[in-house]
Structures are given as structure tokens and as C-alpha cells.
Coordinates of C-alpha atoms in Angstrom, one line a residue:
Chain A
M1 CA 98.1 125.2 118.2
V2 CA 96.0 126.4 121.1
F3 CA 93.6 128.0 118.6
A4 CA 93.2 124.8 116.7
T5 CA 92.7 122.9 119.9
V6 CA 90.1 125.4 121.1
I7 CA 88.2 125.1 117.8
I8 CA 88.2 121.3 117.7
V9 CA 87.3 120.8 121.4
G10 CA 84.9 123.8 121.4
S11 CA 82.9 122.6 118.4
F12 CA 82.8 119.1 119.9
F13 CA 81.3 120.4 123.2
L14 CA 79.0 122.7 121.3
I15 CA 77.5 119.9 119.3
V16 CA 77.3 117.4 122.2
G17 CA 76.0 120.2 124.4
T18 CA 73.2 121.1 122.1
I19 CA 72.1 117.5 121.7
V20 CA 72.3 116.8 125.4
S21 CA 70.6 120.0 126.5
K22 CA 67.8 119.7 124.0
G23 CA 67.5 115.9 123.9
F24 CA 68.0 114.9 127.5
P25 CA 64.8 116.3 128.9
A26 CA 62.8 114.5 126.2
L27 CA 64.6 111.2 126.8
S28 CA 62.5 108.7 128.6
W29 CA 62.4 105.0 129.2
E30 CA 59.3 104.9 127.1
M31 CA 61.2 106.3 124.2
L32 CA 63.9 103.6 124.3
S33 CA 61.7 100.7 125.0
E34 CA 58.6 101.1 122.8
I35 CA 57.8 101.3 119.2
P36 CA 56.0 104.4 117.9
S37 CA 52.2 104.5 117.9
G38 CA 50.3 105.6 114.8
D39 CA 50.3 109.3 115.6
F40 CA 53.8 109.3 117.2
Y41 CA 55.0 111.9 114.8
M42 CA 52.1 114.2 115.6
G43 CA 52.8 113.9 119.4
G44 CA 51.3 110.5 120.1
E45 CA 52.6 107.8 122.4
G46 CA 55.5 105.5 121.8
G47 CA 59.2 105.4 121.3
I48 CA 61.9 104.8 118.8
L49 CA 62.9 101.2 119.6
N50 CA 62.3 100.2 116.0
S51 CA 64.8 102.7 114.8
I52 CA 67.4 101.9 117.4
L53 CA 67.3 98.2 116.5
G54 CA 67.0 98.9 112.8
S55 CA 70.1 101.0 112.9
L56 CA 72.0 98.5 114.9
Y57 CA 71.0 95.6 112.6
I58 CA 71.9 97.5 109.5
A59 CA 75.2 98.9 110.8
A60 CA 76.3 95.6 112.4
G61 CA 75.2 93.4 109.5
S62 CA 76.8 95.6 106.9
S63 CA 80.1 96.0 108.9
L64 CA 80.3 92.2 109.2
L65 CA 79.6 91.7 105.5
A66 CA 82.0 94.4 104.5
L67 CA 84.7 93.0 106.7
I68 CA 84.3 89.6 105.1
I69 CA 84.7 91.1 101.7
S70 CA 87.4 93.7 102.5
V71 CA 90.0 91.6 104.2
P72 CA 90.6 89.3 101.2
I73 CA 90.7 92.3 98.9
V74 CA 93.3 94.0 101.1
I75 CA 95.4 90.9 101.5
Y76 CA 95.3 90.3 97.8
I77 CA 96.5 93.7 96.7
N78 CA 99.2 93.8 99.4
M79 CA 100.5 90.3 99.6
Y80 CA 99.7 88.6 96.2
L81 CA 100.2 91.5 93.8
K82 CA 103.8 92.8 93.5
K83 CA 104.5 96.2 94.9
S84 CA 103.2 99.1 92.7
S85 CA 101.6 96.7 90.3
W86 CA 99.1 98.4 88.0
M87 CA 96.3 96.2 89.2
G88 CA 96.8 97.2 92.8
N89 CA 97.1 100.8 92.0
L90 CA 94.0 100.7 89.8
T91 CA 92.1 99.0 92.7
R92 CA 93.3 101.7 95.1
L93 CA 92.2 104.5 92.7
G94 CA 88.8 102.8 92.3
Y95 CA 88.3 102.7 96.0
D96 CA 89.4 106.3 96.4
V97 CA 86.8 107.4 93.9
L98 CA 84.1 105.3 95.6
F99 CA 85.2 106.6 99.0
G100 CA 84.3 110.1 97.9
M101 CA 81.0 109.2 96.4
P102 CA 78.0 110.8 98.1
S103 CA 75.9 108.1 99.9
I104 CA 72.7 109.1 97.9
V105 CA 74.4 107.6 94.9
Y106 CA 74.8 104.3 96.7
G107 CA 71.2 104.6 97.7
A108 CA 70.1 105.2 94.1
F109 CA 72.3 102.3 92.9
G110 CA 71.0 100.0 95.6
F111 CA 67.4 101.0 94.7
T112 CA 68.0 100.2 91.1
L113 CA 69.5 96.9 92.0
M114 CA 66.5 96.0 94.2
I115 CA 64.0 96.9 91.5
Y116 CA 66.0 94.8 89.0
L117 CA 65.9 91.9 91.5
G118 CA 62.3 92.4 92.3
M119 CA 63.0 93.1 96.0
R120 CA 61.0 95.4 98.2
A121 CA 62.5 98.0 100.5
S122 CA 63.9 95.8 103.3
L123 CA 66.4 95.3 106.0
L124 CA 68.5 93.2 103.6
G125 CA 68.3 95.9 100.9
G126 CA 69.6 98.4 103.5
I127 CA 72.4 96.1 104.7
V128 CA 73.6 95.4 101.2
T129 CA 73.6 99.1 100.2
V130 CA 75.4 100.2 103.3
T131 CA 77.9 97.4 102.8
L132 CA 78.7 98.8 99.4
L133 CA 79.0 102.2 101.0
I134 CA 81.5 101.2 103.6
I135 CA 83.7 98.7 101.8
P136 CA 85.8 101.5 100.3
I137 CA 86.3 103.0 103.8
M138 CA 87.4 99.6 105.2
V139 CA 89.6 98.7 102.2
R140 CA 91.4 102.0 102.2
T141 CA 91.8 102.2 106.0
M142 CA 93.1 98.6 106.2
D143 CA 95.3 99.2 103.2
E144 CA 97.0 102.1 104.8
V145 CA 97.6 100.1 108.0
I146 CA 99.1 97.1 106.2
R147 CA 101.4 99.4 104.3
T148 CA 102.9 100.5 107.6
V149 CA 104.0 97.0 108.4
P150 CA 107.8 96.8 108.0
K151 CA 108.9 94.8 105.0
E152 CA 111.2 92.8 107.3
L153 CA 108.3 91.3 109.1
F154 CA 107.1 89.8 105.8
D155 CA 110.7 88.7 105.1
A156 CA 110.9 87.1 108.5
S157 CA 107.9 85.0 107.9
Y158 CA 108.8 84.2 104.3
S159 CA 112.3 83.2 105.2
L160 CA 110.9 80.5 107.5
G161 CA 109.3 78.9 104.4
A162 CA 105.9 80.4 105.0
T163 CA 103.5 80.8 102.1
R164 CA 101.8 84.0 101.3
L165 CA 98.6 82.9 103.0
E166 CA 100.5 81.9 106.2
T167 CA 102.3 85.2 106.1
S168 CA 99.0 87.0 105.7
R169 CA 97.8 85.6 109.0
V170 CA 100.9 87.0 110.7
V171 CA 100.4 90.3 109.1
L172 CA 96.7 90.3 110.2
K173 CA 97.8 89.7 113.7
Q174 CA 100.1 92.6 113.6
V175 CA 97.5 95.0 112.2
A176 CA 94.5 93.7 114.2
P177 CA 94.1 97.0 116.1
G178 CA 94.1 98.8 112.8
I179 CA 91.5 96.5 111.3
L180 CA 89.3 97.2 114.4
T181 CA 89.7 100.9 113.7
A182 CA 88.7 100.4 110.1
V183 CA 85.6 98.4 111.2
L184 CA 84.7 101.1 113.7
L185 CA 85.0 103.9 111.1
A186 CA 82.8 101.9 108.8
F187 CA 80.3 101.2 111.5
G188 CA 80.1 104.8 112.4
R189 CA 79.5 105.8 108.8
G190 CA 77.0 103.0 108.4
I191 CA 74.9 103.8 111.5
G192 CA 74.8 107.5 110.7
D193 CA 74.0 107.5 107.1
V194 CA 70.5 108.3 106.0
A195 CA 70.6 108.7 102.2
S196 CA 71.7 105.2 101.4
V197 CA 69.0 103.6 103.5
M198 CA 66.1 105.9 102.8
F199 CA 64.9 104.0 99.7
T200 CA 66.5 100.7 100.3
A201 CA 65.6 99.9 103.9
G202 CA 62.3 101.7 103.6
F203 CA 60.4 102.8 106.7
S204 CA 58.4 100.9 109.3
N205 CA 56.9 101.5 112.7
D206 CA 57.6 97.9 113.7
I207 CA 60.8 96.1 114.6
P208 CA 62.0 94.1 111.6
K209 CA 61.4 90.4 112.2
S210 CA 63.2 89.1 109.2
L211 CA 65.6 90.3 106.5
E212 CA 62.7 91.0 104.2
D213 CA 60.9 93.4 106.5
P214 CA 61.4 97.1 106.0
A215 CA 63.3 98.8 108.8
S216 CA 63.6 102.3 110.2
T217 CA 66.9 103.8 111.2
L218 CA 67.9 106.4 113.9
P219 CA 68.9 109.1 111.5
L220 CA 65.7 108.7 109.6
A221 CA 63.8 108.9 112.9
V222 CA 65.6 112.2 113.7
F223 CA 64.8 113.5 110.3
N224 CA 61.1 112.5 110.5
Q225 CA 60.7 114.0 114.0
L226 CA 62.4 117.2 113.2
S227 CA 60.1 117.8 110.3
S228 CA 57.1 117.4 112.5
P229 CA 55.2 120.6 113.3
V230 CA 54.6 119.6 116.9
E231 CA 57.2 121.0 119.2
E232 CA 57.3 118.1 121.6
V233 CA 58.1 115.8 118.7
Q234 CA 60.9 118.1 117.7
S235 CA 62.5 117.8 121.0
R236 CA 62.2 114.0 120.8
A237 CA 64.3 114.3 117.7
Y238 CA 67.2 115.6 119.8
A239 CA 66.7 112.7 122.1
A240 CA 67.0 110.3 119.2
A241 CA 70.1 112.1 118.1
L242 CA 71.4 111.7 121.7
V243 CA 70.8 108.0 121.6
L244 CA 72.6 107.8 118.2
T245 CA 75.6 109.6 119.7
I246 CA 75.6 107.4 122.8
V247 CA 75.6 104.3 120.7
V248 CA 78.5 105.5 118.6
L249 CA 80.4 106.5 121.7
L250 CA 79.8 103.1 123.4
I251 CA 81.1 101.3 120.3
S252 CA 84.1 103.7 120.2
I253 CA 85.0 103.1 123.8
S254 CA 84.7 99.3 123.6
A255 CA 86.8 99.3 120.4
R256 CA 89.5 101.2 122.3
V257 CA 89.5 98.6 125.1
L258 CA 89.5 95.8 122.7
S259 CA 92.2 97.4 120.6
K260 CA 94.5 97.6 123.6
R261 CA 94.1 93.9 124.2
L262 CA 94.7 93.1 120.5
S263 CA 97.9 95.1 120.4
K264 CA 99.5 93.1 123.2
N265 CA 101.7 91.1 120.8
K266 CA 102.3 93.8 118.3
I267 CA 106.0 94.4 117.5
Chain B
M1 CA 138.5 80.3 94.8
T2 CA 136.6 77.0 94.4
F3 CA 135.6 74.3 96.7
E4 CA 134.9 70.7 96.0
T5 CA 131.4 70.6 97.3
P6 CA 130.2 74.2 97.8
H7 CA 126.9 74.5 99.6
I8 CA 125.9 77.5 97.5
S9 CA 127.4 78.1 94.2
V10 CA 126.6 81.4 92.4
Q11 CA 127.2 81.4 88.7
N12 CA 127.1 84.5 86.4
L13 CA 124.6 86.2 88.6
N14 CA 123.3 89.6 87.5
L15 CA 120.7 91.6 89.3
Y16 CA 119.0 94.8 88.1
Y17 CA 116.9 97.3 90.2
G18 CA 115.0 98.8 87.3
A19 CA 117.8 100.3 85.2
N20 CA 120.3 100.0 87.9
H21 CA 122.8 97.1 87.4
A22 CA 123.2 96.2 91.1
L23 CA 125.1 92.9 90.9
K24 CA 127.5 92.4 88.1
N25 CA 128.4 88.9 87.0
I26 CA 128.8 87.4 90.4
N27 CA 130.6 84.1 90.7
I28 CA 131.3 82.7 94.1
D29 CA 131.2 79.4 95.9
I30 CA 130.1 79.3 99.5
P31 CA 131.9 76.5 101.4
N32 CA 130.0 74.0 103.5
K33 CA 129.9 74.4 107.3
K34 CA 132.1 77.4 107.3
V35 CA 131.5 81.1 108.1
T36 CA 131.7 83.2 105.0
S37 CA 131.5 87.0 105.3
F38 CA 130.7 89.6 102.7
I39 CA 132.4 93.0 103.4
G40 CA 132.3 96.2 101.5
P41 CA 131.2 99.8 101.6
S42 CA 127.5 100.7 102.1
G43 CA 125.4 100.2 99.0
C44 CA 127.9 97.9 97.4
G45 CA 125.3 95.1 97.0
K46 CA 126.3 92.7 99.8
T47 CA 122.8 92.6 101.3
T48 CA 121.3 92.3 97.8
L49 CA 123.5 89.3 97.1
L50 CA 122.6 87.7 100.4
K51 CA 118.9 88.1 99.6
T52 CA 119.3 86.3 96.3
F53 CA 120.1 83.2 98.2
N54 CA 116.6 82.7 99.5
R55 CA 114.8 84.6 96.8
L56 CA 113.6 87.4 99.0
H57 CA 113.6 89.7 95.9
D58 CA 110.7 87.8 94.5
S59 CA 108.0 90.2 95.6
S60 CA 109.5 93.3 94.1
L61 CA 108.4 94.2 90.7
E62 CA 111.6 96.2 89.8
V63 CA 114.1 93.5 90.5
R64 CA 115.3 91.2 87.7
V65 CA 117.6 88.4 88.4
E66 CA 119.7 86.6 85.7
G67 CA 122.1 83.7 86.2
K68 CA 122.1 80.7 88.6
V69 CA 122.3 80.2 92.3
L70 CA 122.9 76.5 92.9
L71 CA 121.9 75.2 96.3
D72 CA 123.4 71.7 96.8
G73 CA 123.8 71.6 93.0
E74 CA 120.2 72.6 92.2
N75 CA 119.3 76.0 90.7
I76 CA 117.0 77.9 93.0
Y77 CA 116.0 80.2 90.2
D78 CA 114.8 77.2 88.1
K79 CA 111.2 77.6 87.0
N80 CA 110.2 74.4 88.9
A81 CA 112.0 75.3 92.1
E82 CA 109.7 75.5 95.1
V83 CA 110.5 78.7 96.9
T84 CA 109.1 77.8 100.3
S85 CA 111.3 74.7 100.6
I86 CA 114.3 76.7 99.5
R87 CA 113.6 79.3 102.1
K88 CA 113.1 76.6 104.8
K89 CA 116.7 75.5 104.3
M90 CA 117.9 79.0 105.3
G91 CA 117.5 80.9 108.5
L92 CA 117.6 84.7 108.1
L93 CA 118.8 87.2 110.6
S94 CA 118.0 90.8 109.7
Q95 CA 119.7 94.0 110.7
R96 CA 117.1 94.7 113.4
P97 CA 115.4 91.8 115.0
F98 CA 111.8 91.3 113.9
P99 CA 110.0 88.9 116.2
L100 CA 106.6 87.9 114.9
P101 CA 103.6 89.6 116.7
M102 CA 103.1 86.6 119.0
S103 CA 104.4 85.1 122.3
I104 CA 107.9 83.9 122.7
Y105 CA 106.7 80.3 122.5
D106 CA 104.7 80.9 119.3
N107 CA 107.6 82.7 117.6
I108 CA 109.7 79.5 117.8
A109 CA 106.8 77.2 117.2
Y110 CA 105.6 79.2 114.1
G111 CA 108.0 77.6 111.7
P112 CA 107.5 74.0 112.8
R113 CA 103.7 74.6 112.8
I114 CA 103.5 75.8 109.3
H115 CA 105.5 72.8 108.2
G116 CA 103.0 70.5 109.7
E117 CA 104.1 69.8 113.3
R118 CA 101.0 69.7 115.5
D119 CA 102.1 67.6 118.4
R120 CA 102.2 69.7 121.6
H121 CA 105.0 67.7 123.3
K122 CA 107.2 67.8 120.3
L123 CA 106.6 71.6 119.9
D124 CA 107.5 72.1 123.6
E125 CA 110.6 70.1 123.1
I126 CA 111.6 72.0 119.9
V127 CA 111.0 75.4 121.6
E128 CA 113.1 74.4 124.6
R129 CA 115.9 72.9 122.6
H130 CA 116.3 75.9 120.3
L131 CA 116.0 78.5 123.1
K132 CA 118.8 76.6 124.7
D133 CA 120.8 76.6 121.5
V134 CA 120.8 80.4 121.6
A135 CA 121.3 80.6 125.4
L136 CA 118.0 82.3 125.9
W137 CA 116.2 79.5 127.8
P138 CA 117.3 80.5 131.3
E139 CA 116.1 84.1 130.7
V140 CA 112.7 83.3 129.3
K141 CA 111.6 79.9 130.5
D142 CA 109.1 81.3 133.0
R143 CA 107.5 83.7 130.6
L144 CA 107.1 81.7 127.3
K145 CA 103.6 83.0 126.9
S146 CA 104.5 86.7 127.2
P147 CA 104.8 88.8 124.0
A148 CA 108.2 88.6 122.2
S149 CA 108.2 92.3 121.8
R150 CA 108.8 92.7 125.5
L151 CA 112.3 91.2 125.3
S152 CA 115.3 93.4 125.0
I153 CA 116.6 93.9 121.5
G154 CA 119.6 91.6 122.1
Q155 CA 117.3 88.9 123.4
Q156 CA 115.0 89.5 120.4
Q157 CA 117.8 88.9 118.0
R158 CA 118.7 85.6 119.7
L159 CA 115.0 84.7 119.6
C160 CA 115.0 85.3 115.9
L161 CA 118.0 83.1 115.5
A162 CA 116.3 80.3 117.5
R163 CA 113.1 80.8 115.3
G164 CA 115.2 80.3 112.2
L165 CA 116.9 77.2 113.7
A166 CA 113.6 75.6 114.6
V167 CA 112.8 74.8 110.9
N168 CA 116.0 72.8 110.7
P169 CA 117.8 74.9 108.1
E170 CA 121.2 74.0 106.6
I171 CA 122.3 77.6 106.2
I172 CA 122.1 80.7 108.3
L173 CA 122.1 84.1 106.5
G174 CA 123.0 87.1 108.6
D175 CA 122.4 90.6 107.3
E176 CA 124.5 92.7 109.6
P177 CA 122.8 90.9 112.5
T178 CA 124.6 92.8 115.2
S179 CA 124.3 96.3 113.8
A180 CA 121.5 97.2 116.2
L181 CA 123.0 95.5 119.3
D182 CA 125.1 96.6 122.2
P183 CA 128.6 95.2 122.5
K184 CA 127.6 92.5 125.0
S185 CA 124.8 91.1 122.8
T186 CA 127.0 91.4 119.8
Q187 CA 129.6 89.2 121.5
K188 CA 126.9 86.6 122.4
I189 CA 125.7 86.4 118.8
E190 CA 129.3 86.1 117.5
E191 CA 130.0 83.3 120.0
L192 CA 126.8 81.6 118.8
F193 CA 128.0 81.8 115.2
I194 CA 131.3 80.2 116.0
E195 CA 129.4 77.4 117.9
L196 CA 126.8 77.0 115.1
K197 CA 129.2 76.6 112.2
E198 CA 129.8 73.0 113.4
K199 CA 126.3 72.2 112.1
Y200 CA 125.5 75.0 109.7
T201 CA 126.8 76.9 106.8
I202 CA 126.9 80.6 107.7
V203 CA 126.9 83.6 105.4
L204 CA 127.3 87.0 107.0
V205 CA 127.0 90.5 105.7
T206 CA 129.0 92.8 107.9
H207 CA 130.7 96.2 107.7
I208 CA 132.7 95.6 110.8
L209 CA 136.1 94.2 109.7
R210 CA 137.0 93.1 113.2
Q211 CA 133.8 91.0 113.3
A212 CA 134.6 89.4 110.0
R213 CA 138.0 88.6 111.4
R214 CA 136.6 87.2 114.6
V215 CA 134.0 84.9 113.2
S216 CA 134.6 84.1 109.6
D217 CA 136.7 81.5 107.8
Y218 CA 136.5 83.2 104.4
V219 CA 135.8 86.8 103.4
A220 CA 134.6 88.2 100.1
F221 CA 135.2 91.9 99.4
I222 CA 132.4 93.4 97.3
N223 CA 132.5 96.8 95.7
N224 CA 130.1 98.5 93.4
G225 CA 128.2 95.2 92.7
E226 CA 131.3 93.2 91.9
I227 CA 133.3 90.7 93.9
I228 CA 136.7 92.1 94.0
E229 CA 138.4 89.5 96.1
F230 CA 137.5 86.3 97.8
A231 CA 140.0 84.5 100.1
P232 CA 140.5 83.0 103.6
T233 CA 140.0 85.6 106.3
E234 CA 143.6 86.2 107.4
E235 CA 144.8 86.4 103.8
L236 CA 142.2 88.9 102.6
L237 CA 142.3 91.1 105.7
L238 CA 146.1 91.1 106.3
N239 CA 147.5 90.5 102.9
P240 CA 145.0 91.5 100.2
K241 CA 146.1 91.1 96.6
Q242 CA 143.8 93.7 94.9
K243 CA 144.4 97.4 95.2
L244 CA 140.8 98.2 96.0
T245 CA 140.7 95.6 98.8
Q246 CA 143.9 97.0 100.3
E247 CA 142.4 100.5 100.3
Y248 CA 139.2 99.3 101.9
V249 CA 140.9 97.2 104.6
K250 CA 143.2 100.1 105.5
G251 CA 140.1 102.3 105.7
F252 CA 140.6 104.5 102.7
V253 CA 137.3 103.5 101.0
S254 CA 134.4 103.9 103.4

């Protein structure tokens, strides 16, 4: 037990420690507030604002899109299909398989789809691909949460003459904190993934102004800077990784606070 | 035993859980505005029978129901029967109270709202009236907006009763409604049942013989998916005709 705790907590501090110690000295206001200049990756002026915003756009956009798609799916397989129906089980199996799929496969699929539709690498392409990537995470997480709702709560609503749709709303209220967790997990995956957006969102030194503009992302910025031969740029890569960590941490904390408020009425 | 105008009339009802024949050829009439109790050993099918009355088995794939349950003369298992309106006629109290994940006020207002009541003043009035019906009003009137989950378990069960009454049912179904409660809360619920039978038909599942005796007018003894005996309370509990009933009442069959 103590050993396990030491390993987990130790590796956490090791990772965060490395990023902070290497990244913090290179972190500057310029880095957060400016877009990269032409020779940024060779040690030139500028920052990674384009990547920060690009990542946030993609993660937020795809989380929202995936939520809109996932909630009806989960409600349908839990409330409208009978228990242990083959359709529900097949759906769950499908999402389990998709869950384990490497993100580069999604990237390749998204890329094919975009070529077929005649699209260029763009913010929209990235959002759609990441949406596909995180839907299985959302569906499976929400599914597990809804399955923990006691059957009697469904019965209580049904026996008042509620329809399945009305009962679904009650169930969603009960599992609201769980749904938030699902969104958070998906957001975390979406913001940190590089393989799915590499081809689909493209790369740009500018902040995307519309859905059709290509967009850079933070993980990609880390990757590009780490592969630079210039030492200063390499240390900036750690700074970018630090920014990524802080963003995820902030989202995490605010989700916790929100989750507390959402579970006020939970039975 | 038959009644002239039974509220619920079960005719040749069979229920299967997969291969398991859980209810065997049930025939019983539930009298209007009386308390009828189902007693019997655990797993005998009394709760299963109760749940056939408002079709709560509908969502399970394994359950198959054959036969008829007539509610005011109409078969609720008819293909054209509308399940939400059947359920609206019956309030259900489960073994443990399950308030909805909302405030006290919204728990009561939920039923009327889904059936189309939007008027604030009317909803206020409904909430107050039904909380008074279950003698909960003085305890909660200052915290109607606080979560129902903060109430004690006895209060929650009375809240659930009020929630059921708020959709104007004709029947109250109680599935061992006091099994999770302390003696004092149990007593309150029992007193409420005796009061409520003026206006409602009440069907109770219970394994406490004394409770059946205290609150019910008629008792049915169920064993192994069959109704063994159905009679007025005193007669069944003090002077049972069937051997199985005699054994159960004396405590031989647990």
C-alpha cells in the first residue's frame, strides 16, 4: 500500500518537477502573449499563443460536439433499449474497441475523410477528428455512471406516470457530476493528443480566425520545439509543456468545484 | 373471494423470469378503498405481483407476463393501453425511499409538472396540501428549496408518499414501505395508511404479520408464486383454513 502510494505520488512529482524545473525559467510573458516569428524554432522571437488558443479551440469545440452526440447515445442505450439487449451490448462493444484505438488511426481516418470532402487541414478538421476520438471515452464513462443509478430511481419516476424522456432528465440530474467527469476526461485527452490533429488541423504560426484556417496545438508546439537543434528552443518546449499542464490542471480544479455544486441534490 | 366492483382484478396471471415461472395462475380481486396486504416468505413473488399492477416489469427483457390485470374493468396489458396513464393512477412506495435528485418542493411538483401543471400558485398549493397530507409540512415548510436527500429516511419515505399523492392516484402500492424505517417512522406511515384508505385503494406488501394485522382489511398469503389463501385479515391471521397458511402464521415457514 505504502509502496504503491510512493510510486504513484513519486512519479507524479517527478514528472511535474521535471517540467517545472526545465520549463519555468524559459516561461515568459512574451511566450504566452505572442505568436511565433518566422525563425521562432531556430531561436527567434515570439511565443506560442497560436498553439495555446488552437489547443483550447480544438479541445473545447470537440468536447462540446462530442457531448451533444454522446448524451443521446447513452440515454438511448440505457433508457430506451431493454436491459442486456443485443443492440445495447453491441454498441458498448463497439465503443470499447474504438476506445482502445490509437489516435493516429483517427488522424488517418479524419485525413481520408477530409480529402474525400475536399477540405484543407483546418481547425474544423481537427475538431471533427478529435470529436470522433473522444466520443468513445465520453460514451463509456457516462454509460458506467448511469449504470450505477439505482433501478428504484427509474421506477420512482416511471410510477408517477413519467415518460422515458422525462425520466431521462431526472437521471441526467442524478449523474450530472459523472457527466462532468466524462467531459473532463475527454477534454484532457483532446487537448493532449497530437497524432489525431497532426494532419487534420495542420500547422500555422497564426491564430486561427475561422474554422477553415489551419491551427497549431500545444503538443505539436512541444514536439516541434523539442526537435529543434537550438538549446534555448528546447527549453521553451518544456515551458510549453508546463503551460499545457497548467491548463489541464485549471480545468480539473474548476470541474471539481462545479461537480460539488452539481451534486447538491444527488440522492 | 370476490367483490362486486373490485378496483383491480387479476385474472389467470402468469409471469416468467426467463425460464423461472415466478407467478402461477394468479386470480385475485383487490377491493375498492380498502387496505389489502400480501404476506408470504421472501422470494415468494409478492413484490413481483405488486409490480405487475403498474407494469414496472416492462423494461426487463427477461420478464414475460401472460393473463389479464383489469383496472376498473380495463386490461392494463392490452396492446392499446397507455402505460403512463395507468401508472399515474398508482402511487408507489418502495422498500427504501428514493427521492428524486431535486429539492423537496420539486419532488412533489415533479408529477404535476410532467402532467402539464405550470401555474406557480397551483403548484405551491399542491405541494403544501400533500405535504400536510403526510404530516411533513411543519417539519419542512421553511426549507422547501433544500435537497430532499438531506431529510431523514423516515421523512424521505413520507415525502415519497406525498410525491405519489400529488398526481391524484386512485391506488397506493406499498412494497414493504416501512422495512428501512425506525419504529416511530413506521408507526407514522401506518397511521397514514389507515387515514388514506378513506380516499384510496391501498395494496401493501409486507413481511411483518403484525403490520398486516394493524393496517389491512384483507390479507392474501402467497407462497412459491401462488396465492394460497385470501381472506379478511382476522380470519386469515387467526383462523386460517389452509395448512400452509397455518404454518406460516405460526412462524413455521420463514
